[in-house]
């Protein structure tokens, strides 16, 4: 009697999986039955996330500001990928536009805009080959609204949001869904990376209960698991006491 092999688990790829939203999303996807491939620059942190997940979680080095690094990362994924979470990103500094540092702006644009574009390009053939692709880009409320001191980050995330909407138009009719997740304040390493100082980072959340990375991962898990005829175009996810990029009620 011939044995039928079970179908291999579908593959989900997460960029920026070494901390915060990416790490939490990797756990949700693994729990949904995906084999996860996780990328970021900090190999030790990635390895810890994979160890926490256990099983078949795999890691590979990734710097989304480097086209060759993205190609090398994509080559680790095999022929088909069902879900791509383009999450790697972040902010640097909080200067007014006139005082901004070109290098910080360049890094924000390279990471949040070109990083997403190149990642999607690299994985698109594999996503289409799955016949059931989902691309999730983590933009931000900063992709749709602006605030003083946020020019470098908001301009980059606005560009990312424009790319996401363009992809949805250009891929209309292809077996793929383009999903934008636009969170407000989430307590991760984001503010520490941005401000470079733990005290200043903690002050961002003074009097406010922000979202957790798990809250955002939960929304992502929901969005990618809708039936194939349902496309979640965008989720704006705020803490209860946040009403816009700049309006927060602090208790
Ligand atoms: P986080 O804890 O700082 O995580 C950022 C992740 O991105 C890390 O895994 C980091 O890994 C990775 N990353 C940064 N630059 C990278 C690069 N050049 N190549 C590869 N990976 C890179 O912050 P987070 O809040 O989870 O951020 C995740 C996403 O959510 C970002 O796109 C951020 O803009 C967005 N977001 C955050 C908030 C918030 O309030 N936290 C709100 C809205 C949107 P390595 O450093 O190890 O490379």
CSV table of C-alpha atoms and ligand atoms in Angstrom, one decimal:
chain,number,residue,atom,x,y,z
A,1,UNK,CA,0.0,0.0,0.0
A,2,UNK,CA,1.5,3.4,-1.0
A,3,UNK,CA,1.7,6.0,1.7
A,4,UNK,CA,0.5,9.5,0.9
A,5,UNK,CA,2.8,12.2,2.3
A,6,UNK,CA,1.1,15.0,4.3
A,7,UNK,CA,1.2,18.4,2.6
A,8,UNK,CA,4.1,20.5,4.0
A,9,UNK,CA,3.1,23.4,6.2
A,10,UNK,CA,2.7,26.6,4.3
A,11,UNK,CA,5.6,29.1,4.7
A,12,UNK,CA,5.3,32.6,6.3
A,13,UNK,CA,8.1,35.1,6.3
A,14,UNK,CA,8.6,37.8,8.9
A,15,UNK,CA,11.1,40.7,8.5
A,16,UNK,CA,12.2,42.5,11.6
A,17,UNK,CA,11.3,39.4,13.7
A,18,UNK,CA,14.0,39.9,16.4
A,19,UNK,CA,11.8,42.1,18.6
A,20,UNK,CA,8.4,43.8,19.1
A,21,UNK,CA,5.6,43.3,16.6
A,22,UNK,CA,7.7,41.0,14.3
A,23,UNK,CA,8.6,38.6,17.1
A,24,UNK,CA,5.0,38.5,18.4
A,25,UNK,CA,3.6,37.9,14.9
A,26,UNK,CA,6.1,35.1,14.3
A,27,UNK,CA,4.6,33.3,17.3
A,28,UNK,CA,1.0,33.8,16.1
A,29,UNK,CA,1.8,32.5,12.6
A,30,UNK,CA,3.6,29.5,14.0
A,31,UNK,CA,0.6,28.8,16.2
A,32,UNK,CA,-1.6,29.0,13.0
A,33,UNK,CA,0.4,26.2,11.5
A,34,UNK,CA,2.9,28.1,9.3
A,35,UNK,CA,6.6,27.2,9.0
A,36,UNK,CA,8.1,30.6,9.8
A,37,UNK,CA,11.3,32.1,8.3
A,38,UNK,CA,12.4,35.0,10.4
A,39,UNK,CA,14.9,37.8,9.4
A,40,UNK,CA,16.6,40.7,11.1
A,41,UNK,CA,20.1,42.0,11.8
A,42,UNK,CA,20.5,40.8,15.4
A,43,UNK,CA,21.1,37.0,15.0
A,44,UNK,CA,21.1,36.3,18.8
A,45,UNK,CA,17.7,37.9,19.3
A,46,UNK,CA,16.3,36.1,16.2
A,47,UNK,CA,17.6,32.8,17.5
A,48,UNK,CA,15.9,33.4,20.8
A,49,UNK,CA,12.5,34.1,19.1
A,50,UNK,CA,12.9,30.9,17.0
A,51,UNK,CA,13.8,28.9,20.1
A,52,UNK,CA,10.7,30.2,21.9
A,53,UNK,CA,8.6,29.0,18.9
A,54,UNK,CA,10.5,25.7,18.6
A,55,UNK,CA,9.6,23.2,15.9
A,56,UNK,CA,10.5,24.2,12.4
A,57,UNK,CA,11.1,28.0,12.9
A,58,UNK,CA,14.1,29.1,10.8
A,59,UNK,CA,16.1,32.3,10.9
A,60,UNK,CA,18.4,34.0,8.4
A,61,UNK,CA,20.3,37.3,8.6
A,62,UNK,CA,18.6,40.2,6.9
A,63,UNK,CA,19.3,43.9,6.5
A,64,UNK,CA,16.5,45.4,4.4
A,65,UNK,CA,18.6,48.4,3.5
A,66,UNK,CA,20.9,46.1,1.5
A,67,UNK,CA,19.5,44.6,-1.7
A,68,UNK,CA,21.9,41.7,-1.7
A,69,UNK,CA,20.9,40.8,1.8
A,70,UNK,CA,17.3,40.7,0.8
A,71,UNK,CA,18.0,38.4,-2.1
A,72,UNK,CA,20.0,36.1,0.1
A,73,UNK,CA,17.2,36.0,2.6
A,74,UNK,CA,14.6,35.3,0.0
A,75,UNK,CA,16.7,32.4,-1.3
A,76,UNK,CA,16.3,30.7,2.0
A,77,UNK,CA,12.5,30.5,1.6
A,78,UNK,CA,12.0,27.8,-1.1
A,79,UNK,CA,9.6,28.0,-4.1
A,80,UNK,CA,6.4,29.1,-2.4
A,81,UNK,CA,5.5,31.5,0.4
A,82,UNK,CA,2.0,32.1,1.4
A,83,UNK,CA,2.4,35.0,3.8
A,84,UNK,CA,5.0,37.9,3.9
A,85,UNK,CA,5.0,40.2,6.9
A,86,UNK,CA,7.0,43.3,5.8
A,87,UNK,CA,7.5,44.6,9.3
A,88,UNK,CA,11.2,45.7,9.6
A,89,UNK,CA,11.3,49.4,10.1
A,90,UNK,CA,11.3,52.2,12.7
A,91,UNK,CA,12.0,55.8,13.4
A,92,UNK,CA,15.2,57.7,14.2
A,93,UNK,CA,15.1,61.1,16.0
A,94,UNK,CA,12.4,63.5,16.7
A,95,UNK,CA,13.8,66.7,15.2
A,96,UNK,CA,11.8,69.4,13.4
A,97,UNK,CA,12.2,69.2,9.6
A,98,UNK,CA,14.6,72.1,9.5
A,99,UNK,CA,16.9,70.6,12.1
A,100,UNK,CA,16.7,67.0,10.7
A,101,UNK,CA,19.7,64.8,10.2
A,102,UNK,CA,20.1,63.6,6.6
A,103,UNK,CA,21.6,60.3,7.7
A,104,UNK,CA,18.6,59.6,9.9
A,105,UNK,CA,16.2,60.5,7.1
A,106,UNK,CA,18.1,58.3,4.7
A,107,UNK,CA,18.0,55.3,7.0
A,108,UNK,CA,14.3,55.8,7.6
A,109,UNK,CA,13.6,56.0,3.9
A,110,UNK,CA,15.9,53.0,3.1
A,111,UNK,CA,14.3,50.9,5.8
A,112,UNK,CA,10.6,51.8,5.8
A,113,UNK,CA,10.2,52.5,2.0
A,114,UNK,CA,12.8,50.9,-0.1
A,115,UNK,CA,13.2,48.0,2.4
A,116,UNK,CA,9.5,47.2,1.9
A,117,UNK,CA,9.6,47.6,-1.9
A,118,UNK,CA,12.7,45.4,-2.3
A,119,UNK,CA,11.3,42.7,0.1
A,120,UNK,CA,8.0,42.6,-1.8
A,121,UNK,CA,9.8,42.3,-5.2
A,122,UNK,CA,12.0,39.5,-3.9
A,123,UNK,CA,9.1,37.5,-2.6
A,124,UNK,CA,6.4,38.2,-5.1
A,125,UNK,CA,7.1,35.2,-7.4
A,126,UNK,CA,7.0,32.9,-4.4
A,127,UNK,CA,3.8,34.5,-3.1
A,128,UNK,CA,2.1,34.1,-6.5
A,129,UNK,CA,3.3,30.5,-6.8
A,130,UNK,CA,1.4,29.7,-3.6
A,131,UNK,CA,-1.8,30.6,-5.3
A,132,UNK,CA,-3.0,32.2,-2.0
A,133,UNK,CA,-0.5,35.0,-1.2
A,134,UNK,CA,-0.9,37.6,1.5
A,135,UNK,CA,1.5,40.6,1.9
A,136,UNK,CA,1.1,42.4,5.2
A,137,UNK,CA,3.0,45.7,5.6
A,138,UNK,CA,3.3,47.3,9.0
A,139,UNK,CA,2.9,51.0,8.2
A,140,UNK,CA,1.7,53.3,11.0
A,141,UNK,CA,-0.8,56.0,11.9
A,142,UNK,CA,2.3,58.0,10.8
A,143,UNK,CA,1.6,56.8,7.3
A,144,UNK,CA,-1.6,58.8,7.2
A,145,UNK,CA,-1.2,61.7,9.6
A,146,UNK,CA,1.7,64.0,10.5
A,147,UNK,CA,3.0,65.5,13.8
A,148,UNK,CA,5.7,68.0,14.7
A,149,UNK,CA,9.1,66.3,15.1
A,150,UNK,CA,8.0,63.4,13.0
A,151,UNK,CA,8.8,64.6,9.5
A,152,UNK,CA,11.4,61.9,8.6
A,153,UNK,CA,9.3,59.1,9.9
A,154,UNK,CA,5.9,60.3,8.7
A,155,UNK,CA,7.2,61.1,5.2
A,156,UNK,CA,8.7,57.6,5.0
A,157,UNK,CA,5.5,55.8,6.3
A,158,UNK,CA,3.3,58.0,4.0
A,159,UNK,CA,5.5,56.7,1.1
A,160,UNK,CA,5.1,53.2,2.3
A,161,UNK,CA,1.4,53.6,2.4
A,162,UNK,CA,1.4,54.9,-1.1
A,163,UNK,CA,3.4,51.9,-2.3
A,164,UNK,CA,0.9,49.5,-0.6
A,165,UNK,CA,-2.0,51.1,-2.3
A,166,UNK,CA,-0.2,51.0,-5.6
A,167,UNK,CA,0.6,47.3,-5.3
A,168,UNK,CA,-3.0,46.6,-4.6
A,169,UNK,CA,-4.0,48.2,-7.9
A,170,UNK,CA,-1.1,46.7,-9.9
A,171,UNK,CA,-1.8,43.2,-8.6
A,172,UNK,CA,-5.5,43.3,-9.0
A,173,UNK,CA,-6.6,39.9,-10.4
A,174,UNK,CA,-3.5,38.1,-9.1
A,175,UNK,CA,-4.0,35.5,-6.3
A,176,UNK,CA,-2.7,37.8,-3.6
A,177,UNK,CA,-4.0,40.1,-1.0
A,178,UNK,CA,-2.2,43.3,0.1
A,179,UNK,CA,-2.9,44.2,3.7
A,180,UNK,CA,-1.8,47.3,5.6
A,181,UNK,CA,-1.7,47.4,9.4
A,182,UNK,CA,-1.4,50.9,10.7
A,183,UNK,CA,-0.9,50.9,14.5
A,184,UNK,CA,-0.8,53.9,16.8
A,185,UNK,CA,1.4,53.7,19.9
A,186,UNK,CA,2.8,50.2,20.6
A,187,UNK,CA,5.2,49.5,23.5
A,188,UNK,CA,8.1,47.7,21.8
A,189,UNK,CA,11.8,48.8,21.4
A,190,UNK,CA,10.6,51.4,18.8
A,191,UNK,CA,10.8,54.4,21.1
A,192,UNK,CA,14.2,53.4,22.5
A,193,UNK,CA,15.6,52.9,19.0
A,194,UNK,CA,14.1,56.3,18.0
A,195,UNK,CA,15.2,58.3,21.0
A,196,UNK,CA,18.3,56.3,22.1
A,197,UNK,CA,17.5,56.7,25.8
A,198,UNK,CA,15.3,54.5,28.0
A,199,UNK,CA,14.0,57.3,30.2
A,200,UNK,CA,12.9,59.3,27.2
A,201,UNK,CA,11.4,56.2,25.6
A,202,UNK,CA,9.4,55.4,28.7
A,203,UNK,CA,8.1,59.0,28.8
A,204,UNK,CA,6.4,58.4,25.4
A,205,UNK,CA,3.9,56.2,27.2
A,206,UNK,CA,3.4,58.3,30.4
A,207,UNK,CA,-0.2,58.1,31.5
A,208,UNK,CA,-1.2,56.0,28.5
A,209,UNK,CA,-1.8,52.3,28.2
A,210,UNK,CA,-0.3,51.6,24.7
A,211,UNK,CA,-1.0,48.6,22.5
A,212,UNK,CA,1.3,45.6,23.0
A,213,UNK,CA,3.1,43.8,20.3
A,214,UNK,CA,0.7,40.9,20.9
A,215,UNK,CA,-2.3,43.2,20.3
A,216,UNK,CA,-0.9,44.0,16.8
A,217,UNK,CA,0.1,40.4,16.1
A,218,UNK,CA,-3.5,39.3,17.0
A,219,UNK,CA,-4.9,41.7,14.4
A,220,UNK,CA,-2.4,40.5,11.8
A,221,UNK,CA,-3.3,36.9,12.5
A,222,UNK,CA,-6.9,37.7,12.0
A,223,UNK,CA,-6.3,39.6,8.8
A,224,UNK,CA,-4.4,36.9,7.1
A,225,UNK,CA,-6.8,34.1,8.1
A,226,UNK,CA,-9.9,35.5,6.5
A,227,UNK,CA,-11.4,33.3,3.7
A,228,UNK,CA,-9.7,33.8,0.3
A,229,UNK,CA,-12.5,36.0,-1.1
A,230,UNK,CA,-12.1,38.5,1.8
A,231,UNK,CA,-9.3,41.1,1.5
A,232,UNK,CA,-8.6,43.2,4.6
A,233,UNK,CA,-7.2,46.3,3.0
A,234,UNK,CA,-6.2,48.2,6.1
A,235,UNK,CA,-6.5,48.1,9.8
A,236,UNK,CA,-6.0,51.3,11.9
A,237,UNK,CA,-5.3,50.0,15.4
A,238,UNK,CA,-5.1,52.5,18.3
A,239,UNK,CA,-4.8,52.3,22.0
A,240,UNK,CA,-8.2,53.3,23.5
A,241,UNK,CA,-6.7,56.7,24.7
A,242,UNK,CA,-5.2,57.7,21.3
A,243,UNK,CA,-7.4,59.4,18.7
A,244,UNK,CA,-4.8,60.5,16.1
A,245,UNK,CA,-1.0,60.6,15.6
A,246,UNK,CA,-0.8,63.5,18.0
A,247,UNK,CA,-3.9,63.3,20.2
A,248,UNK,CA,-3.4,61.1,23.3
A,249,UNK,CA,-5.4,61.3,26.5
A,250,UNK,CA,-2.9,60.8,29.4
A,251,UNK,CA,-4.2,59.9,32.9
B,1,LIG,P1,11.1,47.2,17.3
B,1,LIG,O1,10.9,46.4,18.6
B,1,LIG,O2,12.2,48.2,17.4
B,1,LIG,O3,11.3,46.2,16.1
B,1,LIG,C1,11.8,46.7,14.9
B,1,LIG,C2,12.3,45.5,14.1
B,1,LIG,O4,12.7,45.9,12.8
B,1,LIG,C3,13.4,44.7,14.8
B,1,LIG,O5,13.2,43.4,14.7
B,1,LIG,C4,14.6,45.2,14.0
B,1,LIG,O6,15.6,44.1,14.0
B,1,LIG,C5,14.0,45.3,12.6
B,1,LIG,N1,14.8,46.1,11.7
B,1,LIG,C6,15.1,47.5,11.9
B,1,LIG,N2,15.9,47.8,10.9
B,1,LIG,C7,16.1,46.7,10.1
B,1,LIG,C8,16.9,46.5,8.9
B,1,LIG,N3,17.6,47.4,8.3
B,1,LIG,N4,16.9,45.2,8.4
B,1,LIG,C9,16.2,44.3,9.0
B,1,LIG,N5,15.5,44.4,10.1
B,1,LIG,C10,15.4,45.7,10.6
B,1,LIG,O7,9.8,48.1,17.0
B,1,LIG,P2,8.3,47.6,16.5
B,1,LIG,O8,7.4,48.6,17.1
B,1,LIG,O9,8.1,46.2,16.7
B,1,LIG,O10,8.4,48.0,14.9
B,1,LIG,C11,7.9,47.1,13.9
B,1,LIG,C12,7.2,47.9,12.8
B,1,LIG,O11,6.1,48.6,13.4
B,1,LIG,C13,8.1,49.1,12.3
B,1,LIG,O12,7.9,49.1,10.9
B,1,LIG,C14,7.6,50.3,12.9
B,1,LIG,O13,7.8,51.5,12.2
B,1,LIG,C15,6.1,49.9,13.0
B,1,LIG,N6,5.3,50.7,14.0
B,1,LIG,C16,5.6,50.7,15.3
B,1,LIG,C17,4.8,51.4,16.2
B,1,LIG,C18,5.1,51.6,17.6
B,1,LIG,O14,4.6,52.5,18.3
B,1,LIG,N7,5.9,50.7,18.2
B,1,LIG,C19,3.6,52.1,15.7
B,1,LIG,C20,3.3,52.0,14.3
B,1,LIG,C21,4.1,51.3,13.5
B,1,LIG,P3,17.2,44.3,14.0
B,1,LIG,O15,17.5,45.6,14.8
B,1,LIG,O16,17.6,43.1,14.8
B,1,LIG,O17,17.6,44.3,12.6
